[in-house]
XYZ file of C-alpha atoms in Angstrom:
577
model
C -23.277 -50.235 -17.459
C -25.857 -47.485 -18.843
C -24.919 -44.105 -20.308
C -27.985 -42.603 -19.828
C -27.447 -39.487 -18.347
C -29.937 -39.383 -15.875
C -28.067 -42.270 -13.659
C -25.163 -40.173 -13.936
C -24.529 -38.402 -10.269
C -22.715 -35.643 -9.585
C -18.778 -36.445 -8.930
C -18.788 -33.626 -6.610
C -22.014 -32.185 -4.474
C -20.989 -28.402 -4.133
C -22.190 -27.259 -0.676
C -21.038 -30.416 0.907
C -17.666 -30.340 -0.759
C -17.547 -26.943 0.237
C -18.051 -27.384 3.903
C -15.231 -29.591 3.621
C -13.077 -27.853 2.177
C -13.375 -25.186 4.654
C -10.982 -27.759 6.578
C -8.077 -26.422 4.757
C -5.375 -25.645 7.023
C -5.684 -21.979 6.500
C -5.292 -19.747 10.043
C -6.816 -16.164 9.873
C -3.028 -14.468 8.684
C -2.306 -17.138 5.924
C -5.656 -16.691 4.703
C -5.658 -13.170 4.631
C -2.235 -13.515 2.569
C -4.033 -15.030 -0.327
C -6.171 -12.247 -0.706
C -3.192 -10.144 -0.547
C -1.131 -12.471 -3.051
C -4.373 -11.910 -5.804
C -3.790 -7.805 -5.586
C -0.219 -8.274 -5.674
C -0.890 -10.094 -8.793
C -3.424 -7.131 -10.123
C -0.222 -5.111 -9.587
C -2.158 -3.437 -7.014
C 0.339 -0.631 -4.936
C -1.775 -0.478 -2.029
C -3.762 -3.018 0.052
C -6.175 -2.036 2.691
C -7.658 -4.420 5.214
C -10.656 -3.298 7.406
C -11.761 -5.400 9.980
C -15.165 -4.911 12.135
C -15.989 -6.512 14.954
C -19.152 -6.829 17.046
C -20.495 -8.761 20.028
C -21.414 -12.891 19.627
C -22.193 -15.081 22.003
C -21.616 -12.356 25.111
C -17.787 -11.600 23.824
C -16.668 -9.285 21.181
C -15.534 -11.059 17.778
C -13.945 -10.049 14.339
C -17.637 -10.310 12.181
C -16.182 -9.143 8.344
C -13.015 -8.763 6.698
C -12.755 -6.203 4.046
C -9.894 -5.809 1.162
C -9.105 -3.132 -0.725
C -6.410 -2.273 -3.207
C -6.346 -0.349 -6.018
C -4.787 -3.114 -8.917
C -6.093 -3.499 -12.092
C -9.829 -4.174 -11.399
C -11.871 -7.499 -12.886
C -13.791 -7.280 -15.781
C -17.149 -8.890 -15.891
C -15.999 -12.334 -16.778
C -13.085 -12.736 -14.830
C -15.675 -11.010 -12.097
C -17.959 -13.670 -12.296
C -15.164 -16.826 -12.414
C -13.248 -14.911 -9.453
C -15.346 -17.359 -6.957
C -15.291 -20.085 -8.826
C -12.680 -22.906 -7.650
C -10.192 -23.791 -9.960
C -10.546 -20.991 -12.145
C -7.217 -18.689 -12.589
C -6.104 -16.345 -15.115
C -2.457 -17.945 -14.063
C -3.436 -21.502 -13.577
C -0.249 -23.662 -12.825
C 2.129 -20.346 -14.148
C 5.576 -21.116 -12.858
C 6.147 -17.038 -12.986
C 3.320 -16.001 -10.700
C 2.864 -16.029 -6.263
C -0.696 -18.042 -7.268
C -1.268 -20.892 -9.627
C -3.633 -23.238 -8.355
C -6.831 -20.983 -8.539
C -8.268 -22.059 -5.287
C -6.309 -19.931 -2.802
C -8.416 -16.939 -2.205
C -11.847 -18.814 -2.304
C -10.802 -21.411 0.154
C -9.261 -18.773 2.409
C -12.346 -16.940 2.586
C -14.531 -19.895 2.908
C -12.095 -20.971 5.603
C -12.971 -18.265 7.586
C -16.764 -16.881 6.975
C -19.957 -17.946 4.849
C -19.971 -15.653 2.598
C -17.774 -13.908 0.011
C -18.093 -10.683 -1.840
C -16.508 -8.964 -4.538
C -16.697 -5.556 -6.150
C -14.174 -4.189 -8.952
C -13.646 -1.376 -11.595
C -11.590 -1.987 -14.439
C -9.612 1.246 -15.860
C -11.451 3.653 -18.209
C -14.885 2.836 -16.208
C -17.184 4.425 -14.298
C -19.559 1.265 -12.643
C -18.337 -0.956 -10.262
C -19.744 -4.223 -10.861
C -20.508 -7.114 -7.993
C -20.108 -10.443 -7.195
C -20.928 -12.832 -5.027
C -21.487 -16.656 -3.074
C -23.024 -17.650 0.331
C -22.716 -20.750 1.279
C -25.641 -21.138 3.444
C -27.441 -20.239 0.431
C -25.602 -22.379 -1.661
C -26.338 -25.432 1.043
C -30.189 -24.705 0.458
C -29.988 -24.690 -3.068
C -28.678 -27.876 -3.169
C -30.704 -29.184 -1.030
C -33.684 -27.957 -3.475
C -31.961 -29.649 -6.003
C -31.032 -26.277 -7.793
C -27.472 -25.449 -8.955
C -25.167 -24.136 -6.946
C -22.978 -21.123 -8.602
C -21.946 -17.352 -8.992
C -24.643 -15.377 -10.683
C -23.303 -12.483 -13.309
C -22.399 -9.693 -12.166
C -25.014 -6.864 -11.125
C -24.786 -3.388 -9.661
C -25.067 -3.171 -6.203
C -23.232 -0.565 -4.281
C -20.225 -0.668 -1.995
C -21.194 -0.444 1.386
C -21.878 3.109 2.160
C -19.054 3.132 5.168
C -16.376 1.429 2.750
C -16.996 4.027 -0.348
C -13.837 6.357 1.150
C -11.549 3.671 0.534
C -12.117 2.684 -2.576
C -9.660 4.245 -5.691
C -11.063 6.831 -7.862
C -9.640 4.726 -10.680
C -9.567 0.862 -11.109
C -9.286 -1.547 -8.184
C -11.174 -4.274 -6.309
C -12.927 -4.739 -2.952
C -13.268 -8.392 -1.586
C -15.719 -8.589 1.686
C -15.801 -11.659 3.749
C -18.566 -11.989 6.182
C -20.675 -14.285 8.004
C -17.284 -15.109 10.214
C -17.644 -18.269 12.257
C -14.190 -18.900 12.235
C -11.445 -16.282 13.040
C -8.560 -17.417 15.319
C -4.555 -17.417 15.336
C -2.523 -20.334 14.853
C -3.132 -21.014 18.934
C -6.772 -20.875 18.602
C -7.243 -17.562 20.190
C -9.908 -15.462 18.919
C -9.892 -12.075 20.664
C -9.912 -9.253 18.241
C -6.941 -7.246 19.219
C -4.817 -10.460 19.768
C -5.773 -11.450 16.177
C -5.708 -8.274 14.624
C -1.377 -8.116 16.542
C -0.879 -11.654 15.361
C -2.085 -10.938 11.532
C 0.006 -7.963 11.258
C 3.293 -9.209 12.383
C 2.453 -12.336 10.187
C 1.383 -10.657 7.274
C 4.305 -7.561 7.909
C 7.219 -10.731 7.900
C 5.646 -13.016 5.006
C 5.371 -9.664 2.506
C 8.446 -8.452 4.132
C 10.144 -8.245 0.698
C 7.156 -6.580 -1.057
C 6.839 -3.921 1.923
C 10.250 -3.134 1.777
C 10.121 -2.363 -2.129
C 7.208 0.091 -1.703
C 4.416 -1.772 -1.560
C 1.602 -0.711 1.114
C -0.137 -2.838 3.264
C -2.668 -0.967 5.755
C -4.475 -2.642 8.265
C -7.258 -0.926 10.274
C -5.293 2.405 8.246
C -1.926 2.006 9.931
C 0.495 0.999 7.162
C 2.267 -1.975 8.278
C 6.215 -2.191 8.581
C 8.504 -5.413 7.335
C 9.681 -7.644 9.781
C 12.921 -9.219 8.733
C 14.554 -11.837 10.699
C 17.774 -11.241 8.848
C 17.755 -7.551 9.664
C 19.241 -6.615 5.985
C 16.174 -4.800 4.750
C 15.716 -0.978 6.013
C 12.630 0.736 7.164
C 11.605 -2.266 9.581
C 10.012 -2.803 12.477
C 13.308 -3.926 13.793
C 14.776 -0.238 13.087
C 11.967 1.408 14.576
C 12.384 -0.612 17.903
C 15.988 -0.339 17.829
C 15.393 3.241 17.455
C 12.981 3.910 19.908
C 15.533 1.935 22.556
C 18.432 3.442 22.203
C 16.273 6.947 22.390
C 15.498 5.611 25.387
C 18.334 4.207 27.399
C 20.975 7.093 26.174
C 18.008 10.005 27.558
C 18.085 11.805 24.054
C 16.043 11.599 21.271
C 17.659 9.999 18.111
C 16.491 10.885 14.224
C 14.138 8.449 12.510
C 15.173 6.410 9.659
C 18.293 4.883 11.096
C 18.932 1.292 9.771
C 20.576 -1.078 11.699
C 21.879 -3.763 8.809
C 22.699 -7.438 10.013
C 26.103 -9.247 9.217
C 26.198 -11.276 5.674
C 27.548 -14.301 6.605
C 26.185 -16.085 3.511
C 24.587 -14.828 0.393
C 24.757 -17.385 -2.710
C 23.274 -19.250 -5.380
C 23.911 -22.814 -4.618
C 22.590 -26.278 -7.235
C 20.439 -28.897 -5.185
C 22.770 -31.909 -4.576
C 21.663 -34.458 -7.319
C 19.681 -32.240 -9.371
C 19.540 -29.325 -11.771
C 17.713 -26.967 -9.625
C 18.756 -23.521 -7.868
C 18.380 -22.109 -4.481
C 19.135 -18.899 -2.960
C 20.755 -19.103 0.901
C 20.558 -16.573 2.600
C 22.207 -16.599 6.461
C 22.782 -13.464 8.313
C 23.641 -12.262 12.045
C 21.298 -9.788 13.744
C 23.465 -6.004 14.807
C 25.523 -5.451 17.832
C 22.068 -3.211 18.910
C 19.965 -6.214 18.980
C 22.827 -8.829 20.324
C 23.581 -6.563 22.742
C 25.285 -9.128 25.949
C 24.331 -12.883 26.656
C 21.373 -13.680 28.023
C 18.984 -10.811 27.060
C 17.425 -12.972 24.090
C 14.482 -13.010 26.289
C 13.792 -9.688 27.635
C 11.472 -7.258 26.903
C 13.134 -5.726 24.272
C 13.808 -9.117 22.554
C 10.230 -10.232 22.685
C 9.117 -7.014 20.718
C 11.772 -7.463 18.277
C 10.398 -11.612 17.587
C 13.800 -12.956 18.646
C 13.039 -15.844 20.751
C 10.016 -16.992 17.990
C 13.655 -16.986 15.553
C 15.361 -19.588 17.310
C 15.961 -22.198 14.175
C 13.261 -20.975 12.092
C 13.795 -20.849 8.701
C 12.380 -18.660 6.340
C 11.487 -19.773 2.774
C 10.816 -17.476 0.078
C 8.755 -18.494 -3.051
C 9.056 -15.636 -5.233
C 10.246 -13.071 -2.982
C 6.944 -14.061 -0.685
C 7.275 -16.126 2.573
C 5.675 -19.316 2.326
C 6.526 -21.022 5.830
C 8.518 -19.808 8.735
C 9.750 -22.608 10.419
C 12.441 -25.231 12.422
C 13.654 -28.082 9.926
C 14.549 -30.896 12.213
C 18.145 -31.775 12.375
C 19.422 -28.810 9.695
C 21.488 -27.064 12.493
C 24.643 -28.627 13.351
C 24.418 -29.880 16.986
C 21.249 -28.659 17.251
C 19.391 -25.412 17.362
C 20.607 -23.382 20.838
C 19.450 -20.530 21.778
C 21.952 -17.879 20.914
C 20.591 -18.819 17.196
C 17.584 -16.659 17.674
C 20.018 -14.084 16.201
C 20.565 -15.991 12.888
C 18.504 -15.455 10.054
C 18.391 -17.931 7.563
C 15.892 -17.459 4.515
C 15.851 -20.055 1.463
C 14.666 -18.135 -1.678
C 12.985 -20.648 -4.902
C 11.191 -20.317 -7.414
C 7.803 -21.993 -8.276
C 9.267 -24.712 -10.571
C 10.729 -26.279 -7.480
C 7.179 -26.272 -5.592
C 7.011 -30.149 -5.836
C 10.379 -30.411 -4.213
C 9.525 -27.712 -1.500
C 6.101 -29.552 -0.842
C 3.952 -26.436 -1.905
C 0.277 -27.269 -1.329
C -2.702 -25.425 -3.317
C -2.424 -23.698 0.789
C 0.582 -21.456 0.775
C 1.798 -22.233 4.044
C 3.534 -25.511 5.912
C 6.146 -26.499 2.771
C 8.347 -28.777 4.401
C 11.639 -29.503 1.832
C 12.181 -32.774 -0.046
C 15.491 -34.849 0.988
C 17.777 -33.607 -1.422
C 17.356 -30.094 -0.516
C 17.313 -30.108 2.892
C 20.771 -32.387 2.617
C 22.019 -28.871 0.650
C 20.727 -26.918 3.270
C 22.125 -29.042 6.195
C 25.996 -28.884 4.036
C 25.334 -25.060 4.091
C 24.515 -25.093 7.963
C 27.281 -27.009 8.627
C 29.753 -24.586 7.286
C 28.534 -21.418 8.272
C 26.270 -21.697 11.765
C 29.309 -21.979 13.675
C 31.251 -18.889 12.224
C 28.036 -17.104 13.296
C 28.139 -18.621 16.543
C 31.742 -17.422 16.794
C 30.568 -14.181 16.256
C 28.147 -14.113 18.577
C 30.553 -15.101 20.936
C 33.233 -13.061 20.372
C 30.494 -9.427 20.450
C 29.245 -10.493 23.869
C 32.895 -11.110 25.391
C 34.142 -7.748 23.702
C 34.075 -5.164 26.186
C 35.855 -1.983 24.660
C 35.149 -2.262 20.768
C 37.871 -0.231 19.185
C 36.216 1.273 15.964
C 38.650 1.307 12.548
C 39.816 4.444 12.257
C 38.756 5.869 8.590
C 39.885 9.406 8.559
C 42.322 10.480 5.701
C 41.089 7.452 3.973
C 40.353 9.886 0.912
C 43.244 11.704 0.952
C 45.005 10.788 -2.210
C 42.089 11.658 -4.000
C 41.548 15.121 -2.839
C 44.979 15.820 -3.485
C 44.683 15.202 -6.715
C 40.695 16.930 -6.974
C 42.923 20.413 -6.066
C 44.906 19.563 -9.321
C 42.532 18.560 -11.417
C 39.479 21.495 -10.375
C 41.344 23.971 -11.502
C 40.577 23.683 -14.809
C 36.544 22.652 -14.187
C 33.880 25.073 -14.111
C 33.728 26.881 -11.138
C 30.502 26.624 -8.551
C 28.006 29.450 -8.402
C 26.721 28.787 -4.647
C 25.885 31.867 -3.316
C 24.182 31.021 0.712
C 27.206 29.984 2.255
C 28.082 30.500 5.422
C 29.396 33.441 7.657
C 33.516 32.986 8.666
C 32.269 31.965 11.985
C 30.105 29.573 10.968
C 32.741 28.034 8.268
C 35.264 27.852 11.551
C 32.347 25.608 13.389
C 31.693 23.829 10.446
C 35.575 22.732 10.226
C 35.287 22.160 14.085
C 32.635 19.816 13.592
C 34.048 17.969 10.533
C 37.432 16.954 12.217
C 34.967 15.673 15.419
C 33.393 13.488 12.691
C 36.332 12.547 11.169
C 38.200 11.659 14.806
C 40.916 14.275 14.491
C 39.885 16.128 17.332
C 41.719 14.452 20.287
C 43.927 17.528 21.148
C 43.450 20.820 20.093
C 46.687 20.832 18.539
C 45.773 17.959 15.894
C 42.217 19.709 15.242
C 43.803 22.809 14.603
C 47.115 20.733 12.109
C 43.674 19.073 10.161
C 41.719 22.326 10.135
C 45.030 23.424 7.940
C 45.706 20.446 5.746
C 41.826 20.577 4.526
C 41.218 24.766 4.319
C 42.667 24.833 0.583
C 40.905 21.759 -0.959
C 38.257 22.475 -3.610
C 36.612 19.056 -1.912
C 36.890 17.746 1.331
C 35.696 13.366 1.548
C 35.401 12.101 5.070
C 33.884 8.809 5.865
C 31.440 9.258 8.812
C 28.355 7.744 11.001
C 25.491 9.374 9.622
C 22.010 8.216 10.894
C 19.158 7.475 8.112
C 19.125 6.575 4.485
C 21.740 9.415 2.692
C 24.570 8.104 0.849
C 26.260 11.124 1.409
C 25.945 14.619 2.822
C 27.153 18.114 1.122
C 28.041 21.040 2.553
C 29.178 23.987 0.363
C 30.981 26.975 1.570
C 32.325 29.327 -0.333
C 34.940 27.898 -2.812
C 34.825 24.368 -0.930
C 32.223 21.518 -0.545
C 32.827 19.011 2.520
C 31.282 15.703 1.850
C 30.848 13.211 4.326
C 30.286 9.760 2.855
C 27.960 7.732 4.952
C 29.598 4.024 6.563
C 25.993 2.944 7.429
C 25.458 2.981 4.211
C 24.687 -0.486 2.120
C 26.477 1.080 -0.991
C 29.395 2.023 1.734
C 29.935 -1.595 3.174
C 29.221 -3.562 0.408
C 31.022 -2.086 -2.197
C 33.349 0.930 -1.416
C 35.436 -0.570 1.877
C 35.512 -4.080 0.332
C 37.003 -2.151 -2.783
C 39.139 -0.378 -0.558
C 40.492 -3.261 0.991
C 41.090 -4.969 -2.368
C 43.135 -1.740 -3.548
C 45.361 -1.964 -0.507
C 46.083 -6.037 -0.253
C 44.997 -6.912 -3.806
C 43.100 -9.967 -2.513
C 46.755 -11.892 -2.069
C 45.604 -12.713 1.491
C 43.964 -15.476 2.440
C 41.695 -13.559 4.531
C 40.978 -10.337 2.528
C 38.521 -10.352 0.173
C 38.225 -12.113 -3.529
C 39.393 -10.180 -6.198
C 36.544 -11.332 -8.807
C 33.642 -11.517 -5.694
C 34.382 -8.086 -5.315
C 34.436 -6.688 -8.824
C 31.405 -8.899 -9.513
C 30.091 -7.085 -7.122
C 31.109 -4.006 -8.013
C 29.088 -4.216 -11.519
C 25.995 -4.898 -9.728
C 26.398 -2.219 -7.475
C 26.905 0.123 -10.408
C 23.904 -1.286 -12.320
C 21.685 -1.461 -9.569
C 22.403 2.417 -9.338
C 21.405 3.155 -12.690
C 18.167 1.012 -12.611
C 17.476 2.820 -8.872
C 17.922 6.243 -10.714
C 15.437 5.035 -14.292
C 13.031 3.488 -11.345
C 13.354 7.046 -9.254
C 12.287 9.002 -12.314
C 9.715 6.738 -13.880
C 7.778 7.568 -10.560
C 7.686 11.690 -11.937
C 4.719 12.420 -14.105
C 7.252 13.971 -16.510
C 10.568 12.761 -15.827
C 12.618 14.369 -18.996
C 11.765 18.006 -17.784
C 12.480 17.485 -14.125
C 15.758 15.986 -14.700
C 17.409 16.435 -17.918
C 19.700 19.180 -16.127
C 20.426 17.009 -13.546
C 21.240 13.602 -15.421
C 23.792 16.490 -18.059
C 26.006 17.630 -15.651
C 25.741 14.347 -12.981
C 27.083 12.381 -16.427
C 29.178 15.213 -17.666
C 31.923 15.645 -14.437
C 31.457 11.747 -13.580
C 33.226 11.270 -17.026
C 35.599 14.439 -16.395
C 36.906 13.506 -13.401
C 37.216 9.881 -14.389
C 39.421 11.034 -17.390
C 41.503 13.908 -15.342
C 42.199 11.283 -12.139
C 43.505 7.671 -12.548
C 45.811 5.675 -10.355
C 46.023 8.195 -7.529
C 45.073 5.696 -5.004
């Protein structure tokens, strides 16, 4: 065999190959995602996607695709390599959403001709450009020329995209020349894409939208669909909202989350390997169950229950990689009242070859072993949430627990140990008549305001108490609500509240049974999750302040006395309870 060079051909002919690979599975929402993954990556805070559309062929159509976030920016080499296939600052990383280097060039490809790419780095002032057609690229070929990504020059962002790019660093990816712009149904009608994209795109970054991340498509900023209705701020809770606004004739505050029921929440090992999983397996809220039989309706289709029904969601790195039924997981088979399950699988990318993850992001179907841990899972829990299910649509008259005087050990024993605290230095507070409707509307919230005679016997027992704690429904995100009158302050702690039901009542509950029932709750679960609770406070607070330009001024005060009478009144009150 000869090594001359010159009867070496090319293993690969780069507009061909390219046309091919155009073929690769990608739908207009999953390849959008892989633009979003890259500024995700850039550590970009907010992603903008402009679409434009124009008439073709007699009918209007989606004709370029703009991104823009405001991440780290490219520098000219990593510029120039952006378009190039294979090339990736995070090739094969097992700690990154991307690793392959091929998922934002294919996605583009898969959709239009041409690609470009404009980005700052910080400390600059020129924007520097990118870019590969490849219609252009087919010529070139053709001519026997090499097909490639020139360096990077200076032309301008389009004039009518300038607004939206940051002042500081970020990128701006432009895909154009769109022959190819459908849903997963092969519909191609602008608004019906744009609807589809955004509830894919809102439910696959779900976890990243729910952190603080902003997505905003066509400048609406997009809301987090979550199946398992844990995660607040949804699109669930603004439906659920809007309803109930609705059908009760009033209008109801904004914010209000509507959590679903934690049926399962663990860390489990793949049978016959090493490897760990997160299951995740939840029940959608009395709101959304509602009676049997309204799975369907309106109300149902606009929350995405029916598309629900024995889909599973897995999660690589806290991003959704497929949404979908795994045949013969669900134990008896998948019926419709398990639209109101939501069942996410959470992995990391070391277990990609097990989960089937392609250089695509979408379509991972698990290997045997895991989907035998997944169907042992099902097994064991689908039917307690059928139960459930069950058991809200038969109830008719839903007798709430009764929580008030819950606290009332431990104001007794605030009165004792207050006096010797510094006293409070509010000075609005309100007028004798207003105090009297303020008590008035504390024992209504607190349910001791069935006769007037027990309003006016709680009104008495609470009057002298530096601190009043009642345990109310309070719509929106507060922990708790203050209310300071003269020598008092009323606080009503908040039951919606995640901090509420996942770690005050199950401590509550442990302090009265002591976990010595087979039904009440596990001692060490609990105080397990206790220390999280605590730890994720702290970390909440540090993140809270790192978000202040100058954190140490703005809350040194604050952070003092918060620390100071947290360790007072632990020291003055133990074992009161």
């Amino acid at each position: 065999m000869s090594t001359d060079d010159t009867n070496i051909v090319p293993i690969v002919l780069s507009g061909q190959a390219l046309l091919s690979l155009r073929e690769s599975g990608h739908n207009f929402p999953s390849a959008v995602g892989e633009v979003i993954d890259n500024s995700i990556e850039a550590r970009a805070n907010h992603i903008q996607i402009i679409t434009e559309e124009a008439m073709k062929k007699n009918k209007r159509s989606i004709t370029q695709v703009s991104f823009i976030d405001d991440g780290e920016g490219m520098d000219d080499e990593t510029l120039q390599h952006y378009l190039q296939l294979g090339f990736s600052q995070r090739f094969m990383s097992e700690k990154t959403i991307g690793k392959f280097g091929v998922g934002a060039k294919l996605a583009g490809l898969s959709v239009g001709m041409r690609i470009d790419a404009w980005s700052r780095v910080d400390g600059s002032d020129r924007i520097r450009h990118v870019f590969f057609d490849l219609e252009e690229g087919i010529e070139a070929e053709k001519r026997g020329e090499k097909v490639g990504i020139r360096p990077p020059d200076d032309e301008p962002i389009p004039a009518h995209l300038e607004i939206y790019f940051p002042e500081g660093s970020g990128t701006l990816v432009m895909w154009s020349k769109i022959d190819r712009v459908s849903d997963g149904d092969g519909r191609s009608a602008p608004d019906h894409v744009r609807v589809e994209m955004n509830k894919e795109l809102s439910r696959i970054f779900r976890e990243f939208l729910s952190s603080g991340i902003r997505i905003t498509v066509d400048l609406t900023d997009l809301k987090p669909h979550d199946p398992t209705f844990l995660r607040k701020g949804t699109w669930a809770d603004q439906v659920v909202t809007e309803e109930l606004a609705r059908t009760s004739g009033r209008s109801r505050a904004g914010g209000q989350h509507f959590p679903g029921q934690t049926f399962f929440n663990k860390e489990v090992k793949v049978q016959n390997t090493n490897h760990k999983i997160r299951v995740v397996i939840t029940l959608a809220p009395p709101q959304v169950l509602r009676f049997k039989g309204a799975g369907g309706d309106a109300f149902a289709r606009k929350l995405r229950i029916p598309e629900n029904e024995g889909a599973i969601s897995f999660m690589r790195l806290d991003r959704e990689i497929n949404y979908t039924l795994v045949p013969r997981l669900f134990p008896g088979g998948v019926q419709t009242k398990d639209r109101y399950i939501g069942f996410e699988v959470y992995f990391t990318p070391e277990l990609d070859r097990m989960m089937g993850v392609r250089n695509v992001k979408r379509g991972a179907v698990p290997a045997d072993e895991l989907r035998a841990t997944l169907r042992t899972i099902a097994e064991s829990v689908i039917p307690n949430a059928r139960e459930e299910i069950d058991r809200i649509w038969g109830e008719v008259n839903r007798d709430d627990a009764v929580k008030a005087g819950e606290h009332a050990p431990i104001t007794k024993a605030l009165k004792e140990a207050d006096r010797t605290m510094p006293k409070g230095r509010v000075k609005q507070v309100p007028t004798p008549k207003q105090q009297e409707r303020e008590y008035e509307n504390l024992a209504k919230d607190a349910g001791r305001n069935t006769t007037e005679e027990e309003k006016a016997a709680y009104v008495k027992e609470i009057k002298d108490l530096p601190f009043v704690i009642e345990t109310v429904d309070i719509p929106g995100d507060d922990l708790f609500q203050l209310t300071h009158l003269k020598e008092q302050t009323i606080i009503r702690l908040n039951e919606r509240h995640v901090f509420y039901q996942e770690m005050y009542e199950p401590l509550q509950l442990l302090s009265k049974n002591g976990g010595s029932s087979g039904t009440g709750p596990d001692a060490s679960v609990t105080a397990r999750r206790a220390i999280e609770a605590i730890t994720l406070l702290l970390v909440a607070y540090a993140k809270a302040e790192s978000m202040h330009e100058t954190p140490v001024d703005q809350y040194k005060e604050l952070r003092k006395w918060w620390g100071s009478f947290t360790e007072q009144y632990l020291t003055k009150i133990k074992d009161v309870l």
